[in-house]
Amino acid sequence: MSALPARHVTVRTRAFSARVDLRTAAVLGLLAVLTLALLTAHVALGETKIPPLDVLKTLVGAGDPGTDFVVNELRLPRALVAVLAGAALGIAGLIFQDVARNPLVSPDIIGITGGASLAAVSVVVFTSWGGAATLPGAALAGGLLTGLLLYALAWRGGVQGYRLVLVGIGVAAALNACVSYVLTKGEIINVSEAWIWLVGSLNGRTWDHVWPVAIALVVLVPAAFALGRQLEALKLGDELARGLGVSVERSRLALLTVAIVLTSVSVAATGALAFVAFVAAHIGRRLVPGASSSAALPVAALCGGLIVLAADLAGREVFGSTDLPAGLLTATLAAPYFLFLLKRPSRR
Amino acid sequence: MSATAQPASTTTSAAAKPRRVALLTSTRTRTLGLLAGLALLVVLMGLSLAIGSLRIPLADVIDAFTDRQDTDEHTIVRELRVPRTLLGLLVGVGLGASGALMQGLTRNPLAEPGILGINAGASLAVVLAILVLDITTPSAYVWFALAGAGLTWVAVYALGTSGRQGASPTTLALAGAVMAALLVALTSAILTFDTQTLAQFRYWNVGSIAGRQTEVVWTIAPFIVVGFALALLAGRWLNALALGDDVAKALGQRIGLVRAGVAVAFILLAGAAVAAAGPILFVGLAVPHMARALVGTDYRWIVPFSGVIGACFLLAGDVLGRVLTSPAELEVGVVTAALGAPFFIWLVRRRNLPQL
């Protein structure tokens, strides 16, 4: 893995200079190509197979109407939701882990996913308005409210990472218990629907699901980059970060807001996809060892997108006519990663 | 030491001595604290026998044992509430102590009894029992859940010790994550496509000690008793491990053996608890932190305190669940998490918890 020597080039103009790490650039390029390839495969494969060239033709608006409908209305939005939601989770996972300074932290562990789940599951089980618009709305509101609650509860003259994690697991436990409770109360038909949401699925996702995630990413990814230096400092601990001149509480609030919004938006679009944030952040960091946080962010984002895209594609194609929810596959895909960690030769 | 120690007045002592993070610092106050916990446990057991959709006066409860007649009250106490109370005691001890063991072994404050894939294994076994054998009574799940948890643990341990590092906390946790990921995916897949199984499974999944037969108590009691005895011995080992592997080795600990011992105690406690009650998520996670707030970082005290606090916590949650929505009942898994979490958060906010 670390065969590539750490080399970098410096890009300079009159007003701007940036050091570009060659390895990070190579990894990013490779992941981007992989994502594009998988995206094409995702759109090309299905009940009616569309040759990749026709896919390209349709994307630029030169395809026949039938193909156009399948590509632009059915498959492309679903594939885009997968990539974008996965990317959002990857970024959020990385930020949560660095801010809390604990590699086990992920949005599921500190309750953001639980809040979104409780809202969504309650809507499905107790009301009749579990439609395509209200369900993501409820999940989004649930996730954001939980984030607010979490921050307020963890605040005590500042939000120390250790306390944030402990408060978070308390919040998560309460919310998850409520989810289990709600599942015992409803009609089994609704409970079954809620269950699929809890597993996480991309079935039937449309452009309506794409836009919120896309807008959140467009706004928040630059914000995350702008905060990269602060994130790097926070990793060293509050005191050192303060010593480096970082306004600790303000940076942490900004970073947590970014992560919470990205998680909520993505969970609202897909349901609770297990392990994605956790694994994407880990793999991302491992692909560019020693890189700065701002370099690791896009890598983790692409990893997240790839994981969800691959999971959805596999769930749709590998098991014949049975369409497995992507969440089942993300859980299954996480296992080999853990196994890899387990089997890699010990070092450091 | 007795002249200055004022353990009861927490607010003043915490303000005056901000550096002291634990509440009970001397052997004497800790022993007294443990005895107070045991007394509280006895009171809660009494309440658990007396309170329910039918309130039974304490005198009648005592009569049910000393002067048993065939009245409804006596039958309810003996046949329903005694097994339920004993089960609450055992499950609480199991969850609290196993949580302390895992947090000590992995040196991570997020570790909890489900971490080695135990809950995932038990869940899959129960799902298969429902799916294949059409079993729908919680008492009958016990052996399946025990077997599922036990087999998963054996697989996790084998996987975790097969690398060249041996059974380090990290490899064990990773092996647990591998198994949990696979088992959860499998369980979810079954439940996604089989609504009938989901219809049954959701009642086990919420975590409850209601409606279990007396045999369940006798089934899990030996596991909990042996596991807890081993856990009490393990306190000393965990103290050594907390200093890091090298120091522990230098202190003459045989690391591999110590870890295996802790792991055995853990599976006995956590496996029996999940088998009897289903996955109760919060108790094993929060209780060791409460114990740590009381006694600091010494595992010789954290483990017994965790056991006692766990049992108190679980019984209190179960009794509350019978009162809150009377005449209906809230499952203990919901109560402990939904009401225990605010308490836990209050605790986390109030003190500077000793970090691991």
XYZ file of C-alpha atoms in Angstrom:
704
model
C 0.000 0.000 0.000
C 2.723 2.426 0.931
C 4.884 1.541 -2.054
C 4.376 4.976 -3.590
C 6.880 7.444 -2.200
C 5.367 10.576 -0.678
C 5.884 13.129 -3.419
C 4.171 16.355 -4.146
C 4.159 19.202 -6.579
C 3.358 22.792 -5.813
C 0.926 24.700 -7.977
C 1.597 28.425 -7.944
C -0.099 31.404 -9.500
C 0.343 35.004 -8.430
C -2.476 34.972 -5.876
C -2.620 31.329 -4.989
C -0.434 28.375 -4.247
C -1.273 24.857 -3.225
C 0.749 21.771 -2.546
C -0.670 18.792 -4.360
C 0.247 15.418 -2.967
C 0.791 13.110 -5.933
C -0.412 10.006 -4.190
C -3.639 11.691 -3.086
C -4.162 12.965 -6.615
C -3.586 9.494 -8.057
C -5.967 7.869 -5.567
C -8.608 10.495 -6.233
C -8.286 10.051 -9.984
C -8.551 6.287 -9.692
C -11.611 6.487 -7.432
C -13.270 8.993 -9.752
C -12.738 6.714 -12.755
C -14.081 3.761 -10.792
C -17.130 5.757 -9.742
C -17.841 6.792 -13.320
C -17.435 3.220 -14.540
C -19.733 1.862 -11.864
C -22.216 4.644 -12.495
C -22.318 3.707 -16.168
C -22.716 0.036 -15.299
C -25.491 0.901 -12.859
C -27.403 2.747 -15.565
C -26.620 0.219 -18.304
C -27.589 -2.942 -16.406
C -31.077 -3.930 -15.386
C -34.071 -5.700 -16.827
C -33.420 -4.119 -20.205
C -29.708 -3.895 -20.830
C -28.553 -0.716 -22.506
C -25.144 -0.668 -24.231
C -22.777 1.796 -22.515
C -22.459 3.868 -25.687
C -26.240 4.285 -25.831
C -26.148 5.352 -22.203
C -23.694 8.093 -23.089
C -25.765 9.088 -26.089
C -28.904 9.303 -23.962
C -27.133 11.311 -21.291
C -26.208 14.000 -23.795
C -29.783 13.993 -25.076
C -29.406 12.061 -28.297
C -31.054 8.764 -27.352
C -34.410 7.362 -28.393
C -37.421 8.166 -26.145
C -37.754 4.668 -24.627
C -34.142 4.541 -23.571
C -34.355 8.132 -22.479
C -37.146 7.300 -20.032
C -35.336 4.282 -18.580
C -32.042 6.126 -18.233
C -33.059 9.620 -17.227
C -36.173 8.901 -15.186
C -35.544 5.479 -13.641
C -31.907 4.518 -13.412
C -29.881 7.715 -13.364
C -31.659 9.287 -10.377
C -31.312 6.041 -8.425
C -27.599 5.791 -9.241
C -27.054 9.441 -8.386
C -28.838 9.114 -5.053
C -26.537 6.184 -4.282
C -23.356 8.097 -5.128
C -24.366 11.330 -3.441
C -25.786 9.776 -0.290
C -22.715 7.577 0.040
C -20.419 10.560 -0.457
C -22.292 12.566 2.168
C -21.988 9.681 4.632
C -18.283 9.277 3.931
C -17.565 12.938 4.660
C -19.782 12.934 7.744
C -18.106 9.793 9.074
C -14.644 11.278 8.674
C -15.627 14.527 10.411
C -17.338 12.759 13.312
C -14.359 10.471 13.868
C -11.838 13.293 13.787
C -13.848 15.702 15.927
C -14.572 13.047 18.541
C -11.035 11.665 18.211
C -12.407 8.143 18.327
C -12.209 5.851 15.273
C -15.310 3.921 16.385
C -17.620 6.919 16.132
C -20.123 7.141 13.298
C -23.513 8.831 12.862
C -25.304 5.608 13.843
C -23.429 5.387 17.121
C -24.144 8.907 18.320
C -27.826 8.896 17.434
C -28.227 11.004 14.290
C -29.373 7.984 12.288
C -31.528 6.901 15.227
C -33.359 10.229 15.278
C -34.022 10.107 11.563
C -35.125 6.476 11.900
C -37.521 7.166 14.760
C -39.197 9.967 12.823
C -39.457 7.927 9.628
C -40.623 4.738 11.321
C -43.238 6.630 13.364
C -44.606 8.217 10.208
C -44.846 4.846 8.458
C -46.336 2.957 11.384
C -48.670 5.495 12.976
C -49.834 7.694 10.114
C -51.073 7.289 6.583
C -48.854 10.015 5.117
C -45.752 7.933 4.523
C -45.462 9.125 0.927
C -42.400 9.894 -1.153
C -42.291 13.514 0.024
C -43.213 13.266 3.699
C -40.970 10.353 4.630
C -37.660 12.019 3.686
C -38.948 15.240 5.231
C -39.692 13.532 8.523
C -36.353 11.715 8.520
C -34.486 14.929 7.762
C -36.285 16.780 10.551
C -35.631 13.890 12.944
C -31.928 13.805 12.162
C -31.462 17.571 12.429
C -33.437 17.810 15.675
C -31.365 15.006 17.133
C -28.203 16.822 16.119
C -29.411 19.978 17.844
C -30.394 18.037 20.942
C -27.071 16.239 20.967
C -25.115 19.463 20.776
C -27.233 21.151 23.445
C -26.918 18.176 25.781
C -23.186 17.819 25.292
C -22.576 21.529 25.860
C -21.062 22.408 29.189
C -18.933 25.447 28.653
C -17.842 23.738 25.466
C -18.391 20.426 23.707
C -15.558 18.139 24.640
C -15.209 15.181 22.247
C -15.353 12.495 24.908
C -18.523 13.923 26.421
C -20.092 14.325 22.990
C -19.580 10.623 22.312
C -20.979 9.503 25.656
C -24.001 11.802 25.382
C -24.418 10.566 21.810
C -24.543 6.906 22.741
C -27.116 7.776 25.410
C -29.248 9.590 22.855
C -28.793 6.769 20.332
C -29.821 4.114 22.854
C -33.001 5.960 23.778
C -33.943 6.561 20.144
C -33.171 3.018 19.019
C -35.232 1.592 21.877
C -38.110 3.818 20.802
C -37.720 2.518 17.235
C -37.936 -1.092 18.486
C -40.966 -0.125 20.545
C -42.743 1.539 17.626
C -42.118 -1.614 15.572
C -44.062 -3.686 18.129
C -47.071 -1.390 17.967
C -48.130 -1.150 14.352
C -49.889 -3.266 11.771
C -47.399 -5.764 10.395
C -47.775 -4.414 6.837
C -46.612 -0.978 7.953
C -43.953 -2.466 10.208
C -42.585 -4.383 7.266
C -42.376 -1.196 5.211
C -40.678 0.592 8.101
C -38.224 -2.294 8.357
C -37.120 -1.874 4.763
C -36.560 1.805 5.454
C -34.449 0.858 8.480
C -32.344 -1.478 6.368
C -31.912 1.220 3.736
C -32.914 0.871 0.116
C -32.607 2.819 -3.131
C -35.593 1.247 -4.768
C -37.822 3.747 -6.573
C -35.676 6.811 -5.874
C -36.375 9.722 -8.216
C -34.986 13.166 -8.955
C -36.949 14.407 -5.927
C -34.541 12.407 -3.802
C -31.470 13.561 -5.727
C -31.845 17.320 -5.334
C -31.759 17.671 -1.529
C -28.579 15.585 -1.251
C -27.004 17.348 -4.231
C -27.754 20.803 -2.855
C -26.478 19.875 0.598
C -23.245 18.581 -0.919
C -22.767 21.657 -3.127
C -23.124 23.918 -0.109
C -21.375 21.866 2.526
C -18.429 20.262 0.743
C -16.708 23.642 0.238
C -17.484 24.414 3.864
C -15.893 21.140 4.914
C -12.785 21.942 2.863
C -12.606 25.423 4.316
C -12.668 23.841 7.774
C -10.045 21.214 6.895
C -7.259 23.028 8.707
C -9.359 23.365 11.856
C -10.286 19.687 11.680
C -6.618 18.824 11.419
C -5.922 20.894 14.530
C -8.842 19.441 16.494
C -7.428 15.956 15.924
C -4.505 16.955 18.137
C -6.766 17.690 21.073
C -8.381 20.888 22.323
C -5.362 22.324 24.066
C -2.948 21.924 21.181
C -5.584 23.198 18.761
C -6.079 26.279 20.892
C -2.322 26.700 21.003
C -2.294 26.667 17.208
C -4.689 29.587 17.227
C -7.840 27.670 16.309
C -11.084 28.848 17.825
C -11.960 25.405 19.118
C -15.646 25.647 19.964
C -16.607 27.616 16.892
C -14.758 25.249 14.554
C -16.253 22.218 16.260
C -19.769 23.614 15.993
C -19.277 24.355 12.306
C -17.799 20.923 11.599
C -20.493 19.077 13.536
C -23.186 21.053 11.748
C -21.742 20.038 8.392
C -21.585 16.381 9.432
C -25.047 16.335 10.983
C -26.738 17.963 7.993
C -24.953 15.663 5.531
C -25.958 12.577 7.533
C -29.572 13.668 7.885
C -29.994 14.543 4.232
C -28.454 11.300 3.090
C -30.387 9.106 5.518
C -33.566 10.909 4.488
C -32.935 9.900 0.891
C -32.008 6.249 1.394
C -32.953 5.088 4.871
C -30.409 3.964 7.435
C -27.579 2.356 5.452
C -25.483 0.341 7.889
C -21.715 0.794 8.188
C -21.282 3.154 5.211
C -20.107 6.232 7.105
C -17.850 4.154 9.307
C -16.208 2.068 6.596
C -15.938 4.853 3.995
C -14.113 7.107 6.447
C -11.759 4.289 7.449
C -10.945 3.198 3.902
C -10.595 6.799 2.793
C -8.072 7.525 5.492
C -6.194 4.316 4.786
C -5.879 5.003 1.066
C -4.021 8.247 1.726
C -2.098 7.546 4.926
C -0.650 10.621 6.551
C -2.600 12.963 4.301
C -4.268 16.047 5.741
C -7.957 16.078 6.573
C -8.840 18.135 3.521
C -7.090 15.570 1.342
C -8.806 12.665 3.081
C -12.280 14.221 2.774
C -12.787 13.766 -0.990
C -11.251 10.291 -0.808
C -13.696 9.262 1.914
C -16.534 10.836 -0.067
C -15.714 8.847 -3.214
C -15.308 5.677 -1.165
C -18.757 6.206 0.362
C -20.295 6.783 -3.049
C -18.612 3.679 -4.456
C -19.743 1.501 -1.561
C -23.403 2.461 -1.840
C -23.354 2.303 -5.632
C -21.749 -1.144 -5.604
C -24.143 -2.347 -2.918
C -27.186 -1.202 -4.847
C -25.917 -2.630 -8.114
C -25.102 -5.987 -6.502
C -28.441 -6.098 -4.712
C -30.229 -5.502 -7.998
C -28.198 -7.726 -10.307
C -26.528 -10.580 -8.451
C -29.572 -12.299 -6.989
C -31.628 -12.686 -10.143
C -35.112 -11.307 -9.922
C -34.938 -10.607 -6.166
C -34.142 -6.969 -5.546
C -32.171 -6.869 -2.297
C -32.163 -3.554 -0.391
C -28.764 -1.841 -0.625
C -28.490 -1.718 3.179
C -28.182 -5.493 3.340
C -25.274 -5.361 0.921
C -23.473 -2.477 2.613
C -23.491 -4.551 5.798
C -22.167 -7.544 3.885
C -19.524 -5.456 2.120
C -18.330 -4.128 5.478
C -17.350 -7.621 6.618
C -14.469 -8.138 4.153
C -13.079 -4.741 5.140
C -13.012 -5.697 8.797
C -11.464 -9.010 7.792
C -8.760 -7.163 5.863
C -7.982 -5.050 8.911
C -7.795 -8.202 10.979
C -5.468 -10.042 8.645
C -3.085 -7.273 7.685
C 0.373 -7.737 9.181
C 0.817 -5.902 12.427
C 2.794 -2.723 12.320
C 3.220 0.374 14.417
C -9.154 9.132 56.524
C -12.494 8.954 58.301
C -12.066 12.438 59.675
C -12.089 14.137 56.281
C -14.020 11.716 54.080
C -17.509 13.038 53.434
C -18.602 10.934 50.508
C -22.298 11.755 50.788
C -21.996 15.515 50.279
C -21.182 15.336 46.598
C -21.829 18.914 45.566
C -19.533 20.513 48.094
C -16.709 18.022 47.751
C -16.843 18.143 43.956
C -16.652 21.920 44.023
C -13.920 22.015 46.620
C -11.772 19.310 45.066
C -12.264 19.420 41.327
C -9.484 16.931 40.735
C -11.189 14.108 42.582
C -13.367 12.418 39.985
C -14.630 9.348 41.821
C -17.188 9.586 44.596
C -16.091 6.710 46.814
C -12.351 6.575 47.294
C -11.598 4.487 50.374
C -12.168 0.778 50.830
C -14.558 1.508 53.655
C -16.818 3.891 51.747
C -16.769 1.539 48.766
C -17.809 -1.420 50.898
C -20.565 0.662 52.427
C -21.609 1.798 48.960
C -21.776 -1.787 47.751
C -23.862 -2.766 50.789
C -26.191 0.175 50.144
C -26.531 -1.017 46.553
C -27.410 -4.520 47.732
C -30.010 -3.090 50.136
C -31.523 -1.094 47.281
C -31.578 -4.273 45.228
C -33.561 -6.095 47.925
C -36.065 -3.234 48.092
C -36.463 -3.262 44.301
C -36.990 -7.026 44.317
C -39.746 -6.521 46.883
C -41.358 -3.855 44.695
C -41.050 -6.107 41.665
C -43.004 -8.781 43.541
C -45.675 -6.381 44.762
C -46.299 -4.022 41.849
C -48.030 -4.824 38.607
C -51.398 -4.668 36.925
C -52.592 -6.260 40.174
C -51.146 -4.512 43.247
C -50.403 -7.039 45.939
C -49.723 -5.788 49.488
C -46.274 -6.672 50.787
C -47.817 -8.740 53.605
C -49.518 -10.937 51.005
C -46.272 -11.220 49.084
C -44.545 -12.543 52.203
C -47.503 -14.829 52.910
C -47.128 -16.289 49.438
C -43.850 -17.805 50.576
C -44.489 -18.554 54.249
C -48.151 -19.494 54.215
C -48.916 -20.445 50.661
C -52.542 -20.821 49.668
C -54.129 -21.194 46.265
C -55.413 -17.634 46.015
C -54.880 -15.698 42.789
C -52.512 -13.319 44.523
C -50.254 -16.066 45.790
C -50.225 -17.816 42.449
C -49.344 -14.606 40.638
C -46.481 -13.923 43.026
C -45.079 -17.433 42.893
C -45.676 -18.328 39.278
C -45.226 -15.008 37.497
C -43.498 -12.408 39.596
C -40.845 -14.541 41.293
C -39.401 -15.850 38.020
C -39.671 -12.387 36.483
C -37.876 -10.774 39.425
C -35.134 -13.400 39.515
C -34.721 -13.032 35.780
C -34.403 -9.262 36.161
C -31.727 -9.794 38.797
C -29.748 -12.257 36.682
C -30.035 -10.346 33.413
C -29.118 -7.080 35.135
C -26.017 -8.590 36.728
C -25.093 -10.194 33.429
C -25.430 -7.016 31.403
C -23.726 -4.704 33.904
C -20.766 -6.973 34.633
C -20.222 -8.026 31.023
C -20.233 -4.377 29.956
C -17.547 -3.594 32.520
C -15.449 -6.552 31.330
C -15.661 -5.508 27.694
C -14.864 -1.856 28.370
C -11.902 -2.962 30.440
C -10.661 -5.479 27.908
C -10.985 -3.231 24.854
C -10.153 -0.025 26.737
C -12.916 1.704 24.803
C -15.817 3.499 26.519
C -18.165 2.511 23.695
C -17.729 -1.215 24.211
C -20.888 -2.976 25.268
C -22.155 -6.549 25.571
C -23.249 -6.633 21.935
C -19.788 -5.768 20.642
C -18.447 -9.234 19.856
C -21.449 -10.013 17.697
C -23.229 -11.733 20.585
C -26.553 -9.990 20.017
C -26.315 -10.528 16.271
C -25.690 -14.258 16.784
C -28.540 -14.626 19.261
C -30.866 -12.662 16.976
C -30.110 -14.819 13.958
C -30.666 -17.975 16.015
C -34.027 -16.682 17.216
C -35.031 -15.649 13.703
C -34.148 -19.139 12.447
C -36.082 -20.711 15.315
C -39.147 -18.716 14.303
C -38.659 -19.247 10.584
C -37.757 -22.934 10.483
C -39.297 -24.397 13.614
C -42.217 -21.996 13.967
C -41.436 -21.390 17.649
C -43.216 -18.351 19.057
C -42.856 -18.394 22.862
C -40.045 -16.342 24.378
C -39.163 -19.088 26.867
C -38.454 -21.482 24.032
C -36.043 -19.046 22.378
C -33.572 -19.306 25.260
C -31.589 -22.321 24.132
C -31.475 -21.108 20.552
C -30.302 -17.653 21.573
C -27.712 -19.152 23.935
C -26.425 -21.414 21.183
C -26.375 -18.537 18.693
C -24.483 -16.249 21.046
C -22.074 -19.015 22.069
C -21.304 -20.162 18.525
C -20.774 -16.587 17.372
C -18.411 -15.970 20.233
C -16.405 -19.124 19.435
C -16.174 -18.025 15.795
C -15.176 -14.497 16.808
C -12.564 -15.772 19.219
C -11.138 -18.195 16.677
C -11.025 -15.469 14.051
C -9.612 -12.928 16.480
C -6.807 -15.192 17.709
C -5.859 -16.558 14.289
C -3.794 -13.514 13.278
C -0.195 -13.161 14.286
C -1.014 -10.663 17.013
C -3.066 -13.179 19.001
C -6.177 -12.064 20.836
C -5.565 -8.365 21.234
C -8.611 -6.211 22.069
C -8.473 -4.713 18.568
C -8.448 -8.025 16.744
C -11.275 -9.330 18.926
C -13.371 -6.226 18.296
C -12.654 -6.446 14.563
C -13.531 -10.128 14.444
C -16.731 -9.264 16.293
C -17.469 -6.570 13.733
C -16.937 -9.041 10.863
C -19.343 -11.550 12.352
C -21.876 -8.890 13.370
C -21.890 -7.375 9.885
C -22.519 -10.756 8.261
C -25.072 -11.980 10.791
C -26.998 -8.695 10.844
C -27.148 -8.696 7.059
C -28.423 -12.279 7.044
C -30.985 -11.578 9.763
C -32.167 -8.421 8.009
C -32.451 -10.290 4.728
C -34.700 -12.919 6.272
C -36.822 -10.297 7.998
C -37.094 -8.215 4.841
C -38.615 -11.057 2.886
C -40.507 -12.907 5.600
C -43.078 -10.659 7.211
C -44.428 -13.466 9.397
C -41.063 -13.910 11.099
C -40.703 -10.158 11.535
C -44.133 -10.114 13.154
C -42.830 -12.451 15.881
C -39.241 -11.311 16.054
C -40.080 -7.673 16.828
C -41.399 -8.681 20.262
C -38.164 -10.447 21.168
C -36.035 -7.696 19.672
C -37.439 -4.997 21.954
C -35.973 -6.655 25.055
C -38.256 -7.904 27.820
C -38.264 -10.198 30.849
C -42.044 -10.580 30.966
C -43.813 -13.866 30.342
C -40.777 -16.100 30.753
C -41.276 -19.388 32.539
C -39.406 -20.486 35.650
C -37.260 -22.866 33.608
C -35.664 -19.872 31.910
C -34.349 -18.740 35.294
C -32.812 -22.140 35.978
C -31.398 -22.301 32.484
C -29.442 -19.073 32.687
C -28.668 -18.945 36.444
C -25.599 -21.232 36.279
C -24.109 -19.207 33.414
C -24.563 -15.906 35.231
C -23.301 -17.222 38.580
C -20.140 -18.794 37.175
C -19.594 -15.829 34.852
C -19.928 -13.312 37.655
C -17.560 -15.242 39.921
C -14.976 -15.281 37.143
C -15.636 -11.587 36.459
C -14.918 -10.739 40.100
C -11.579 -12.527 39.792
C -10.903 -10.686 36.546
C -10.952 -7.225 38.160
C -7.309 -7.552 39.157
C -6.324 -8.670 35.641
C -8.177 -5.812 34.018
C -6.342 -3.346 36.251
C -3.068 -4.706 34.926
C -4.286 -4.657 31.311
C -5.371 -1.028 31.727
C -1.704 -0.064 32.077
C -0.957 -1.379 28.608
C 0.297 -4.758 27.452
C 3.968 -4.173 28.165
C 3.437 -3.012 31.724
C 0.972 -5.830 32.335
C 3.582 -8.322 31.116
C 6.200 -6.730 33.307
C 3.855 -7.110 36.262
C 3.860 -10.854 35.623
C 0.475 -11.168 33.900
C 0.112 -13.813 31.230
C -1.729 -11.646 28.772
C -3.162 -14.357 26.534
C -4.493 -16.341 29.476
C -5.912 -13.246 31.145
C -7.726 -12.198 27.982
C -9.130 -15.683 27.498
C -10.399 -15.651 31.080
C -12.099 -12.297 30.637
C -13.570 -13.434 27.335
C -15.035 -16.588 28.912
C -16.588 -14.626 31.773
C -17.948 -12.182 29.219
C -19.710 -14.761 27.055
C -21.248 -16.493 30.067
C -22.726 -13.217 31.319
C -23.657 -11.485 28.070
C -24.810 -14.632 26.268
C -27.120 -15.682 29.110
C -28.537 -12.159 29.410
C -29.374 -11.782 25.729
C -30.773 -15.317 25.615
C -33.209 -14.634 28.425
C -34.299 -11.083 27.646
C -33.416 -10.294 24.047
C -31.024 -7.498 23.114
C -31.268 -4.886 25.877
C -28.843 -2.327 24.522
C -28.324 0.379 27.037
C -27.695 -1.274 30.402
C -24.361 -2.897 29.648
C -23.064 0.307 28.098
C -24.143 2.829 30.723
C -23.855 0.886 33.970
C -20.044 0.565 33.939
C -19.836 4.347 33.462
C -22.061 4.831 36.500
C -19.863 2.436 38.461
C -16.792 4.321 37.288
C -18.315 7.606 38.450
C -18.698 6.037 41.894
C -15.447 4.164 42.377
C -12.978 5.460 39.796
C -10.798 3.252 37.658
C -10.192 0.213 39.881
C -11.800 -2.795 38.162
C -11.791 -4.828 41.367
C -14.568 -2.442 42.403
C -16.031 -1.520 39.023
C -17.047 -5.123 38.295
C -19.040 -5.808 41.487
C -20.569 -2.333 41.411
C -21.532 -2.826 37.768
C -23.242 -6.101 38.631
C -25.243 -4.598 41.486
C -26.095 -1.350 39.671
C -27.045 -3.347 36.568
C -29.487 -5.469 38.547
C -30.974 -2.410 40.301
C -31.257 -0.581 36.989
C -32.975 -3.445 35.227
C -35.426 -4.199 38.043
C -36.267 -0.520 38.476
C -36.854 -0.250 34.736
C -39.079 -3.317 34.722
C -41.177 -2.098 37.681
C -41.499 1.358 36.112
C -42.605 -0.229 32.856
C -45.482 -1.877 34.705
C -46.538 1.385 36.353
C -46.115 3.956 33.584
C -48.700 2.704 31.111
C -50.768 0.593 33.510
C -52.690 -1.614 32.866
C -50.572 -2.148 29.747
C -46.856 -2.755 30.161
C -43.805 -1.138 28.623
C -40.988 -3.581 27.851
C -37.966 -3.209 30.111
C -35.659 -2.652 27.117
C -37.643 0.457 26.191
C -37.786 1.800 29.740
C -34.107 1.310 30.566
C -33.043 3.062 27.377
C -35.675 5.784 27.163
C -35.486 6.728 30.856
C -31.994 5.521 31.572
C -30.485 7.619 28.799
C -31.528 10.988 30.262
C -30.136 9.868 33.607
C -26.939 8.730 31.952
C -26.618 12.009 30.050
C -27.200 13.942 33.272
C -24.414 11.903 34.862
C -22.061 12.490 31.950
C -22.733 16.219 32.035
C -22.495 16.588 35.771
C -19.115 15.097 36.466
C -15.848 14.864 34.705
C -15.989 11.138 34.178
C -12.766 9.226 34.691
C -11.607 8.444 31.166
C -10.481 4.985 30.261
